[in-house]
Coordinates of C-alpha atoms and ligand atoms in Angstrom, one line a residue:
M22 CA -48.2 2.0 -12.4
Q23 CA -50.2 -1.1 -13.2
K24 CA -48.4 -4.4 -12.4
I25 CA -47.3 -6.1 -15.5
N26 CA -48.1 -9.8 -15.8
P27 CA -45.4 -11.1 -18.2
F28 CA -47.3 -14.3 -19.1
T29 CA -50.5 -12.4 -20.1
N30 CA -48.4 -10.1 -22.3
A31 CA -46.6 -13.1 -24.0
M32 CA -50.0 -14.8 -24.6
K33 CA -51.4 -11.7 -26.2
K34 CA -48.5 -11.7 -28.7
L35 CA -48.9 -15.4 -29.2
K36 CA -52.6 -14.9 -30.1
E37 CA -51.7 -12.1 -32.5
S38 CA -49.1 -14.2 -34.2
L39 CA -51.5 -17.1 -34.6
D40 CA -54.1 -14.8 -36.2
L41 CA -51.4 -13.4 -38.7
I42 CA -50.4 -17.0 -39.5
G43 CA -54.0 -17.8 -40.1
V44 CA -54.5 -20.5 -37.4
N45 CA -55.9 -20.3 -33.9
G46 CA -58.2 -22.3 -31.7
E47 CA -56.4 -25.7 -31.3
Y48 CA -52.9 -24.1 -31.4
Y49 CA -53.6 -21.4 -29.0
K50 CA -54.8 -24.0 -26.6
K51 CA -51.7 -26.1 -27.1
L52 CA -49.2 -23.2 -26.9
S53 CA -50.8 -21.3 -24.1
E54 CA -50.0 -23.9 -21.4
P55 CA -46.8 -25.7 -20.5
E56 CA -46.7 -29.4 -21.2
A57 CA -45.6 -30.0 -17.6
I58 CA -45.1 -28.0 -14.4
L59 CA -43.0 -30.2 -12.2
G60 CA -42.7 -29.3 -8.5
K61 CA -41.0 -31.1 -5.6
E62 CA -39.7 -30.2 -2.1
I63 CA -36.0 -31.0 -1.9
E64 CA -34.3 -31.9 1.4
V65 CA -30.9 -30.4 1.8
K66 CA -28.3 -31.0 4.5
M67 CA -27.1 -27.6 5.9
D68 CA -23.8 -26.9 7.4
D69 CA -25.2 -27.0 11.0
G70 CA -26.2 -30.6 10.3
N71 CA -30.0 -29.8 10.0
I72 CA -32.1 -30.9 7.1
Q73 CA -33.9 -28.0 5.4
K74 CA -36.6 -28.2 2.7
F75 CA -36.8 -26.0 -0.3
P76 CA -39.4 -25.8 -3.1
A77 CA -37.9 -26.8 -6.4
Y78 CA -39.5 -26.8 -9.8
R79 CA -39.1 -27.3 -13.5
V80 CA -41.5 -25.9 -16.2
Q81 CA -41.4 -28.0 -19.4
Y82 CA -43.1 -25.8 -21.8
N83 CA -42.9 -27.3 -25.3
S84 CA -41.0 -30.1 -26.8
A85 CA -42.4 -30.3 -30.4
R86 CA -39.0 -29.4 -31.8
G87 CA -36.7 -31.3 -29.4
P88 CA -35.8 -31.8 -25.8
Y89 CA -36.7 -28.9 -23.4
K90 CA -33.9 -26.4 -23.0
G91 CA -33.6 -23.5 -20.5
G92 CA -32.0 -22.3 -17.3
I93 CA -32.2 -23.1 -13.6
R94 CA -32.3 -20.2 -11.2
F95 CA -31.8 -20.0 -7.5
H96 CA -34.0 -17.2 -6.2
Q97 CA -36.2 -16.6 -3.2
E98 CA -39.1 -15.1 -5.2
A99 CA -39.6 -17.8 -7.8
N100 CA -42.9 -16.6 -9.5
L101 CA -44.7 -19.1 -11.6
D102 CA -46.0 -16.5 -14.2
E103 CA -42.4 -15.3 -14.7
V104 CA -41.0 -18.8 -15.0
K105 CA -43.8 -19.9 -17.4
T106 CA -43.1 -16.9 -19.5
L107 CA -39.4 -17.5 -19.7
A108 CA -40.0 -21.1 -20.6
F109 CA -42.4 -20.1 -23.3
L110 CA -39.9 -17.6 -24.6
M111 CA -37.2 -20.3 -24.6
S112 CA -39.4 -22.5 -26.9
L113 CA -39.8 -19.5 -29.2
K114 CA -36.1 -18.6 -29.1
C115 CA -35.0 -22.1 -30.0
A116 CA -37.5 -22.1 -32.9
V117 CA -36.4 -18.7 -34.1
A118 CA -32.8 -19.9 -34.1
N119 CA -33.9 -23.1 -35.8
I120 CA -32.1 -25.4 -33.4
P121 CA -33.8 -28.7 -32.5
M122 CA -34.7 -27.8 -29.0
G123 CA -37.9 -27.0 -27.0
G124 CA -38.3 -24.6 -24.0
G125 CA -38.1 -25.0 -20.3
K126 CA -37.1 -23.1 -17.1
G127 CA -36.7 -24.0 -13.5
G128 CA -35.1 -23.5 -10.2
V129 CA -35.1 -23.6 -6.5
Q130 CA -36.8 -21.1 -4.1
V131 CA -34.0 -20.1 -2.0
N132 CA -31.8 -17.0 -1.3
P133 CA -28.3 -18.2 -2.4
K134 CA -26.7 -15.3 -0.7
D135 CA -27.6 -17.0 2.7
L136 CA -25.8 -20.2 1.7
S137 CA -22.2 -21.5 2.0
E138 CA -20.6 -23.0 -1.1
K139 CA -21.2 -26.5 0.3
E140 CA -24.9 -25.8 0.8
V141 CA -25.2 -24.5 -2.8
E142 CA -23.5 -27.8 -3.9
N143 CA -26.0 -29.8 -1.8
I144 CA -29.0 -27.9 -3.2
S145 CA -27.7 -28.4 -6.8
R146 CA -27.2 -32.2 -6.3
A147 CA -30.7 -32.5 -4.6
W148 CA -32.3 -30.7 -7.6
V149 CA -30.8 -33.3 -9.9
R150 CA -32.0 -36.2 -7.7
A151 CA -35.5 -34.7 -7.6
F152 CA -35.9 -34.5 -11.4
F153 CA -33.5 -37.2 -12.6
D154 CA -36.1 -39.3 -14.3
K155 CA -37.5 -36.2 -16.1
I156 CA -34.3 -34.6 -17.5
G157 CA -31.3 -35.9 -19.5
P158 CA -29.6 -35.3 -22.9
D159 CA -32.7 -36.4 -24.9
K160 CA -35.4 -35.1 -22.6
D161 CA -34.5 -31.8 -20.9
I162 CA -31.2 -30.0 -20.8
P163 CA -30.9 -27.3 -18.2
A164 CA -28.3 -24.5 -18.2
P165 CA -27.3 -21.6 -15.8
D166 CA -29.6 -18.7 -15.1
V167 CA -29.9 -16.1 -12.3
Y168 CA -27.5 -17.0 -9.5
T169 CA -26.4 -20.3 -11.1
N170 CA -23.1 -20.7 -12.9
P171 CA -20.7 -23.2 -14.5
Q172 CA -19.6 -24.7 -11.2
I173 CA -23.2 -25.5 -10.4
M174 CA -23.6 -27.1 -13.8
S175 CA -20.5 -29.2 -13.1
W176 CA -21.9 -30.5 -9.8
M177 CA -25.2 -31.3 -11.5
V178 CA -23.4 -33.3 -14.3
D179 CA -21.5 -35.1 -11.6
E180 CA -24.7 -36.0 -9.7
Y181 CA -26.6 -36.9 -12.9
S182 CA -23.7 -39.1 -14.1
H183 CA -23.5 -40.9 -10.8
L184 CA -27.3 -41.7 -10.9
A185 CA -27.1 -42.7 -14.6
G186 CA -24.1 -44.9 -13.9
Q187 CA -22.1 -43.2 -16.7
Y188 CA -20.5 -39.9 -17.4
T189 CA -23.1 -37.7 -19.1
P190 CA -21.8 -34.2 -19.8
A191 CA -24.6 -33.6 -22.4
A192 CA -27.2 -33.5 -19.5
F193 CA -26.4 -29.9 -18.8
T194 CA -24.9 -27.0 -20.7
G195 CA -23.1 -23.8 -19.6
K196 CA -20.3 -25.9 -18.0
A197 CA -16.7 -24.7 -17.5
I198 CA -14.6 -25.5 -20.6
E199 CA -12.5 -27.9 -18.6
D200 CA -15.7 -29.8 -17.6
G201 CA -17.0 -30.1 -21.2
G202 CA -18.2 -26.5 -21.9
S203 CA -18.0 -24.8 -25.2
Q204 CA -15.5 -22.3 -26.5
G205 CA -17.2 -18.9 -26.9
R206 CA -20.2 -19.6 -24.6
E207 CA -19.2 -16.9 -22.2
F208 CA -19.8 -14.1 -24.7
S209 CA -22.1 -15.8 -27.2
T210 CA -25.2 -13.9 -26.2
S211 CA -23.5 -10.6 -26.9
M212 CA -21.9 -11.9 -30.1
G213 CA -25.3 -13.1 -31.4
G214 CA -26.7 -9.6 -30.7
Y215 CA -23.8 -8.0 -32.6
Y216 CA -24.4 -10.3 -35.6
A217 CA -28.1 -9.3 -35.7
L218 CA -27.2 -5.6 -35.3
R219 CA -24.6 -5.9 -38.1
E220 CA -27.4 -7.1 -40.5
L221 CA -29.7 -4.3 -39.5
M222 CA -26.9 -1.8 -40.1
K223 CA -26.5 -3.1 -43.7
K224 CA -30.2 -2.8 -44.3
L225 CA -30.1 0.8 -43.1
G226 CA -26.9 1.6 -44.9
Q227 CA -25.3 2.8 -41.7
K228 CA -21.5 2.4 -40.8
P229 CA -20.4 1.4 -37.4
E230 CA -17.9 4.3 -37.3
Q231 CA -20.8 6.7 -37.6
T232 CA -22.9 4.9 -35.0
T233 CA -23.1 5.9 -31.3
V234 CA -24.2 3.3 -28.7
A235 CA -25.5 3.4 -25.1
I236 CA -25.5 0.2 -23.1
Q237 CA -27.6 -0.5 -19.9
G238 CA -26.0 -3.2 -17.7
Y239 CA -22.4 -4.0 -17.4
G240 CA -22.5 -7.6 -16.3
N241 CA -21.6 -10.6 -18.6
V242 CA -23.9 -9.5 -21.4
G243 CA -23.5 -5.7 -21.2
Y244 CA -19.8 -5.7 -20.8
N245 CA -19.2 -8.2 -23.7
A246 CA -21.6 -6.2 -25.9
A247 CA -19.6 -3.1 -25.3
R248 CA -16.3 -4.8 -25.9
I249 CA -17.5 -6.5 -29.2
L250 CA -19.2 -3.3 -30.5
H251 CA -16.0 -1.3 -29.7
E252 CA -13.8 -3.8 -31.4
N253 CA -16.0 -3.6 -34.5
G254 CA -15.8 0.1 -34.8
F255 CA -19.0 1.4 -33.0
K256 CA -18.7 4.3 -30.7
V257 CA -19.6 3.2 -27.2
V258 CA -20.6 6.6 -25.6
A259 CA -22.4 5.6 -22.5
V260 CA -22.6 2.6 -20.2
S261 CA -24.3 1.9 -16.8
D262 CA -24.7 -0.7 -14.2
S263 CA -27.0 -0.8 -11.1
K264 CA -24.9 2.0 -9.5
G265 CA -25.1 4.4 -12.4
G266 CA -22.8 5.0 -15.3
I267 CA -20.7 7.2 -17.5
I268 CA -21.3 9.4 -20.6
D269 CA -18.7 10.4 -23.1
L270 CA -19.7 14.1 -23.7
R271 CA -17.7 14.4 -26.9
K272 CA -19.2 11.1 -28.3
Q273 CA -15.8 9.9 -29.4
G274 CA -16.2 6.3 -27.9
M275 CA -14.7 4.7 -24.9
D276 CA -12.7 1.5 -24.6
P277 CA -14.9 -0.8 -22.5
K278 CA -11.9 -2.7 -21.0
N279 CA -10.8 0.6 -19.3
I280 CA -14.3 1.0 -17.8
L281 CA -14.2 -2.6 -16.5
T282 CA -10.8 -2.0 -14.9
T283 CA -12.2 1.2 -13.1
K284 CA -15.3 -0.8 -12.0
K285 CA -13.0 -3.6 -10.6
N286 CA -10.7 -1.2 -8.9
K287 CA -13.2 1.2 -7.5
G288 CA -16.4 -0.9 -7.1
D289 CA -18.4 1.3 -9.6
I290 CA -18.1 2.8 -13.1
G291 CA -17.4 6.3 -11.6
S292 CA -17.6 9.6 -13.3
C293 CA -14.1 9.8 -14.9
Y294 CA -12.8 7.8 -17.8
C295 CA -9.4 6.3 -17.0
D296 CA -6.9 4.5 -19.1
D297 CA -3.7 3.0 -17.7
K298 CA -2.0 6.4 -17.6
V299 CA -4.5 9.2 -16.9
C300 CA -8.1 9.9 -15.8
D301 CA -10.2 12.4 -17.7
C302 CA -12.9 13.9 -15.6
E303 CA -13.6 16.9 -17.8
H304 CA -15.1 15.3 -20.9
Y305 CA -17.0 12.5 -19.2
Q306 CA -20.0 12.7 -16.8
K307 CA -21.7 10.4 -14.3
N308 CA -25.2 9.4 -15.5
T309 CA -28.2 7.7 -14.0
N310 CA -29.9 4.7 -15.7
K311 CA -32.8 7.0 -16.6
D312 CA -30.5 9.4 -18.4
L313 CA -28.8 6.6 -20.2
L314 CA -32.0 5.3 -21.7
E315 CA -33.0 8.7 -22.9
L316 CA -29.7 9.7 -24.5
D317 CA -29.5 11.0 -28.0
V318 CA -27.6 8.0 -29.4
D319 CA -28.2 5.8 -32.6
V320 CA -28.3 2.5 -30.9
L321 CA -29.6 1.6 -27.3
V322 CA -28.7 -1.8 -25.9
P323 CA -30.7 -2.8 -22.7
A324 CA -28.6 -5.6 -21.1
A325 CA -29.8 -5.6 -17.5
L326 CA -33.4 -5.9 -16.5
E327 CA -36.9 -6.4 -17.8
N328 CA -39.5 -3.6 -18.2
Q329 CA -37.0 -0.7 -18.6
I330 CA -38.8 1.1 -21.5
T331 CA -42.3 1.7 -20.5
E332 CA -45.2 4.0 -21.3
D333 CA -43.6 6.4 -18.8
N334 CA -40.3 7.0 -20.6
V335 CA -41.0 5.8 -24.2
D336 CA -41.6 9.3 -25.5
N337 CA -38.2 10.3 -24.3
I338 CA -36.3 7.5 -26.1
K339 CA -34.2 9.0 -28.9
A340 CA -32.3 5.9 -30.2
K341 CA -33.3 4.8 -33.7
V342 CA -32.3 1.2 -33.0
I343 CA -32.8 -0.9 -29.8
V344 CA -31.1 -4.3 -29.4
E345 CA -32.8 -6.3 -26.7
L346 CA -30.0 -8.2 -25.0
A347 CA -31.9 -8.4 -21.8
N348 CA -35.1 -10.5 -21.7
G349 CA -38.2 -8.3 -22.0
P350 CA -36.8 -4.8 -21.4
I351 CA -39.6 -3.2 -23.4
T352 CA -43.3 -3.4 -22.4
P353 CA -45.9 -4.1 -25.1
E354 CA -47.4 -0.5 -24.9
A355 CA -44.0 1.0 -25.3
D356 CA -43.2 -1.5 -28.1
E357 CA -46.2 -0.3 -30.0
K358 CA -45.2 3.4 -29.7
L359 CA -41.7 2.7 -30.8
F360 CA -42.9 0.8 -34.0
E361 CA -45.3 3.7 -34.8
R362 CA -42.3 6.1 -34.6
G363 CA -40.2 3.9 -36.9
V364 CA -37.7 2.7 -34.2
Y365 CA -36.2 -0.6 -35.1
V366 CA -36.3 -3.1 -32.2
I367 CA -34.3 -6.3 -32.6
P368 CA -36.3 -8.5 -30.2
D369 CA -34.9 -10.5 -27.4
I370 CA -35.9 -13.8 -28.9
L371 CA -33.4 -13.2 -31.7
A372 CA -31.1 -10.6 -30.2
N373 CA -30.0 -12.7 -27.2
A374 CA -30.5 -16.2 -28.8
G375 CA -26.7 -16.5 -29.2
G376 CA -26.4 -18.0 -25.7
V377 CA -28.8 -20.8 -26.3
V378 CA -27.4 -21.5 -29.8
V379 CA -23.9 -22.1 -28.3
S380 CA -25.5 -24.1 -25.5
Y381 CA -26.8 -26.3 -28.3
F382 CA -23.3 -26.5 -29.8
E383 CA -22.0 -27.5 -26.4
W384 CA -24.6 -30.3 -26.2
L385 CA -23.7 -31.5 -29.7
Q386 CA -20.0 -31.5 -28.9
N387 CA -20.6 -33.5 -25.8
L388 CA -22.8 -36.1 -27.6
K389 CA -20.2 -36.5 -30.4
D390 CA -17.2 -36.2 -28.1
E391 CA -15.8 -33.4 -30.1
K392 CA -14.1 -30.1 -29.2
W393 CA -14.8 -27.2 -31.6
S394 CA -12.5 -24.1 -31.8
E395 CA -13.7 -20.6 -31.0
V396 CA -13.4 -19.7 -34.6
D397 CA -15.6 -22.6 -35.6
V398 CA -18.2 -21.8 -33.0
L399 CA -18.4 -18.2 -33.9
E400 CA -18.7 -19.0 -37.7
K401 CA -21.6 -21.3 -37.0
L402 CA -23.3 -18.8 -34.7
A403 CA -22.9 -16.0 -37.2
A404 CA -24.4 -18.2 -40.0
I405 CA -27.5 -18.9 -37.8
I406 CA -28.2 -15.3 -36.6
T407 CA -27.5 -13.7 -40.0
K408 CA -29.9 -16.1 -41.8
E409 CA -32.7 -15.8 -39.2
F410 CA -32.4 -12.0 -39.0
N411 CA -33.0 -11.9 -42.7
N412 CA -35.9 -14.4 -42.4
I413 CA -37.5 -12.1 -39.8
W414 CA -36.8 -9.0 -41.8
T415 CA -38.6 -10.4 -44.9
I416 CA -41.7 -11.4 -42.9
A417 CA -41.7 -7.9 -41.3
E418 CA -41.4 -6.2 -44.6
D419 CA -44.1 -8.4 -46.3
K420 CA -46.6 -8.1 -43.5
K421 CA -45.7 -4.5 -42.5
I422 CA -45.2 -5.5 -38.9
D423 CA -42.5 -5.0 -36.3
L424 CA -39.5 -7.3 -36.1
R425 CA -40.9 -8.9 -32.8
M426 CA -44.1 -10.0 -34.3
A427 CA -42.2 -11.2 -37.4
A428 CA -40.0 -13.3 -35.0
Y429 CA -43.1 -14.7 -33.3
I430 CA -44.5 -15.6 -36.6
L431 CA -41.3 -17.4 -37.6
G432 CA -40.9 -19.2 -34.2
V433 CA -44.5 -20.1 -33.7
G434 CA -44.9 -21.3 -37.3
R435 CA -41.9 -23.6 -36.8
I436 CA -43.3 -25.0 -33.6
I437 CA -46.7 -25.6 -35.3
D438 CA -45.0 -27.4 -38.2
A439 CA -43.1 -29.7 -35.8
S440 CA -46.3 -30.4 -33.9
K441 CA -48.0 -31.5 -37.1
K442 CA -45.2 -34.0 -37.8
N443 CA -45.2 -35.5 -34.2
Ligands
LIG1052 P1 -25.3 -10.1 -14.9 O1 -25.8 -10.4 -13.6 O2 -23.9 -10.6 -15.3 O3 -25.3 -8.5 -15.2 C1 -26.4 -7.7 -14.9 C2 -26.0 -6.3 -15.0 O4 -27.1 -5.4 -14.9 C3 -25.0 -5.9 -13.8 O5 -24.0 -5.1 -14.4 C4 -25.9 -5.1 -12.9 O6 -25.2 -4.0 -12.2 C5 -26.8 -4.4 -14.0 N1 -28.0 -3.8 -13.4 C6 -28.8 -4.3 -12.4 N2 -29.8 -3.4 -12.2 C7 -29.6 -2.3 -13.0 C8 -30.3 -1.2 -13.2 N3 -31.4 -0.8 -12.6 N4 -29.8 -0.4 -14.2 C9 -28.7 -0.7 -14.9 N5 -28.0 -1.8 -14.7 C10 -28.5 -2.6 -13.8 O7 -26.4 -10.7 -15.9 P2 -26.2 -11.0 -17.5 O8 -25.9 -12.4 -17.7 O9 -25.3 -10.0 -18.1 O10 -27.7 -10.8 -18.0 C11 -28.2 -9.5 -18.3 C12 -29.5 -9.7 -19.0 O11 -29.4 -10.5 -20.2 C13 -30.7 -10.4 -18.2 O12 -31.9 -9.8 -18.6 C14 -30.7 -11.8 -18.8 O13 -31.9 -12.5 -18.6 C15 -30.3 -11.6 -20.2 N6 -29.8 -12.7 -20.9 C16 -28.5 -13.2 -20.5 C17 -28.0 -14.3 -21.2 C18 -26.6 -14.8 -20.8 O14 -26.1 -15.7 -21.6 N7 -26.0 -14.5 -19.7 C19 -28.7 -14.9 -22.2 C20 -29.9 -14.4 -22.6 C21 -30.5 -13.3 -21.9

């Protein structure tokens, strides 16, 4: 299979959206390169007393609509094309959600699994010292990403505050609640996806009780999506993680909390469905990730990795609706085929925008020294996702295009409008 360059693919979509908006040239030039690629070598004291150097970076893609926003990852294979793509998509995601933020992404080239907790802390603090003058609440606000977490954000805030000479929680989001994080952030990505799906279901006249769902990935996003959909009446009939998953053969729907308990107790999802009393191994079956994607369900939710639905398996996909909670789970070739077949794809830049929207709420709460309740946060999130889903739907209907291109038109159009004002 040909190696997919994610940045080339994203730029193809950008060009297409600019053509449909009716502008090109100047704007393609402006939006097809990041505003800054910052790279430094950070020096970190290791537990054995030695100083080790690690490449650290930050891509600041676009700030026309506000400060750069996006995660920091600790990963040994930091690939610039991938990071540039994610930074570009963050710019689009913030614009689609209509929050006053731009896009960025960054990290450190390191294998965090080789490090002690103290070394992770040292790397986190060194990253902040390296980029201190380029980040901050009104310039660039990082958040967690692959192998970074609320604890790391708390160390980063501490280091930033020390250098700034004042406590500055708004410099990073995704913090633990006790360190200035927001209520609801933990499951906001999945909740946003649910609000978008709820709107689509209304358009299609379909009721949750009649809707079967399969979910790939059972981490933060996949598990919370399963839980939220189950709580709202959908029938979750298959889930999987990297070790495989389970199918409910009778399609009655499983309680995701029970599956999580099995996963915690046994180390994988297993082939039997157990509640707190009994295990049923007769009406449930172990499945592979390949099987899960190709199941005959109404809604498929990829919530694990990129490039899962490709030219190789797209013809076997039976779901009528796909909600992209993962970033980039469908390749462009597969995307085209799905659209031709009338499959509705809620694109990642809307479907998983709930996370960055609540990060924005966290930043606002920190700046205003406020603490919003979970109900408040979710009401505000629902209003944003519902409104933007409907904006995207209208563009798609008017122009007879898929929801992804409609989302690109909405987001790119807003970035262009903001650039004109700057
Ligand atoms: P996570 O690390 O908590 O979970 C990832 C899950 O994917 C795990 O259950 C893992 O077992 C599973 N997985 C790995 N390889 C798999 C495979 N081959 N088949 C099936 N499952 C596999 O990560 P997460 O935070 O849940 O993120 C999941 C996806 O959502 C990623 O694409 C991420 O970029 C995207 N996303 C996350 C957020 C967020 O707020 N966490 C926001 C936007 C987008």
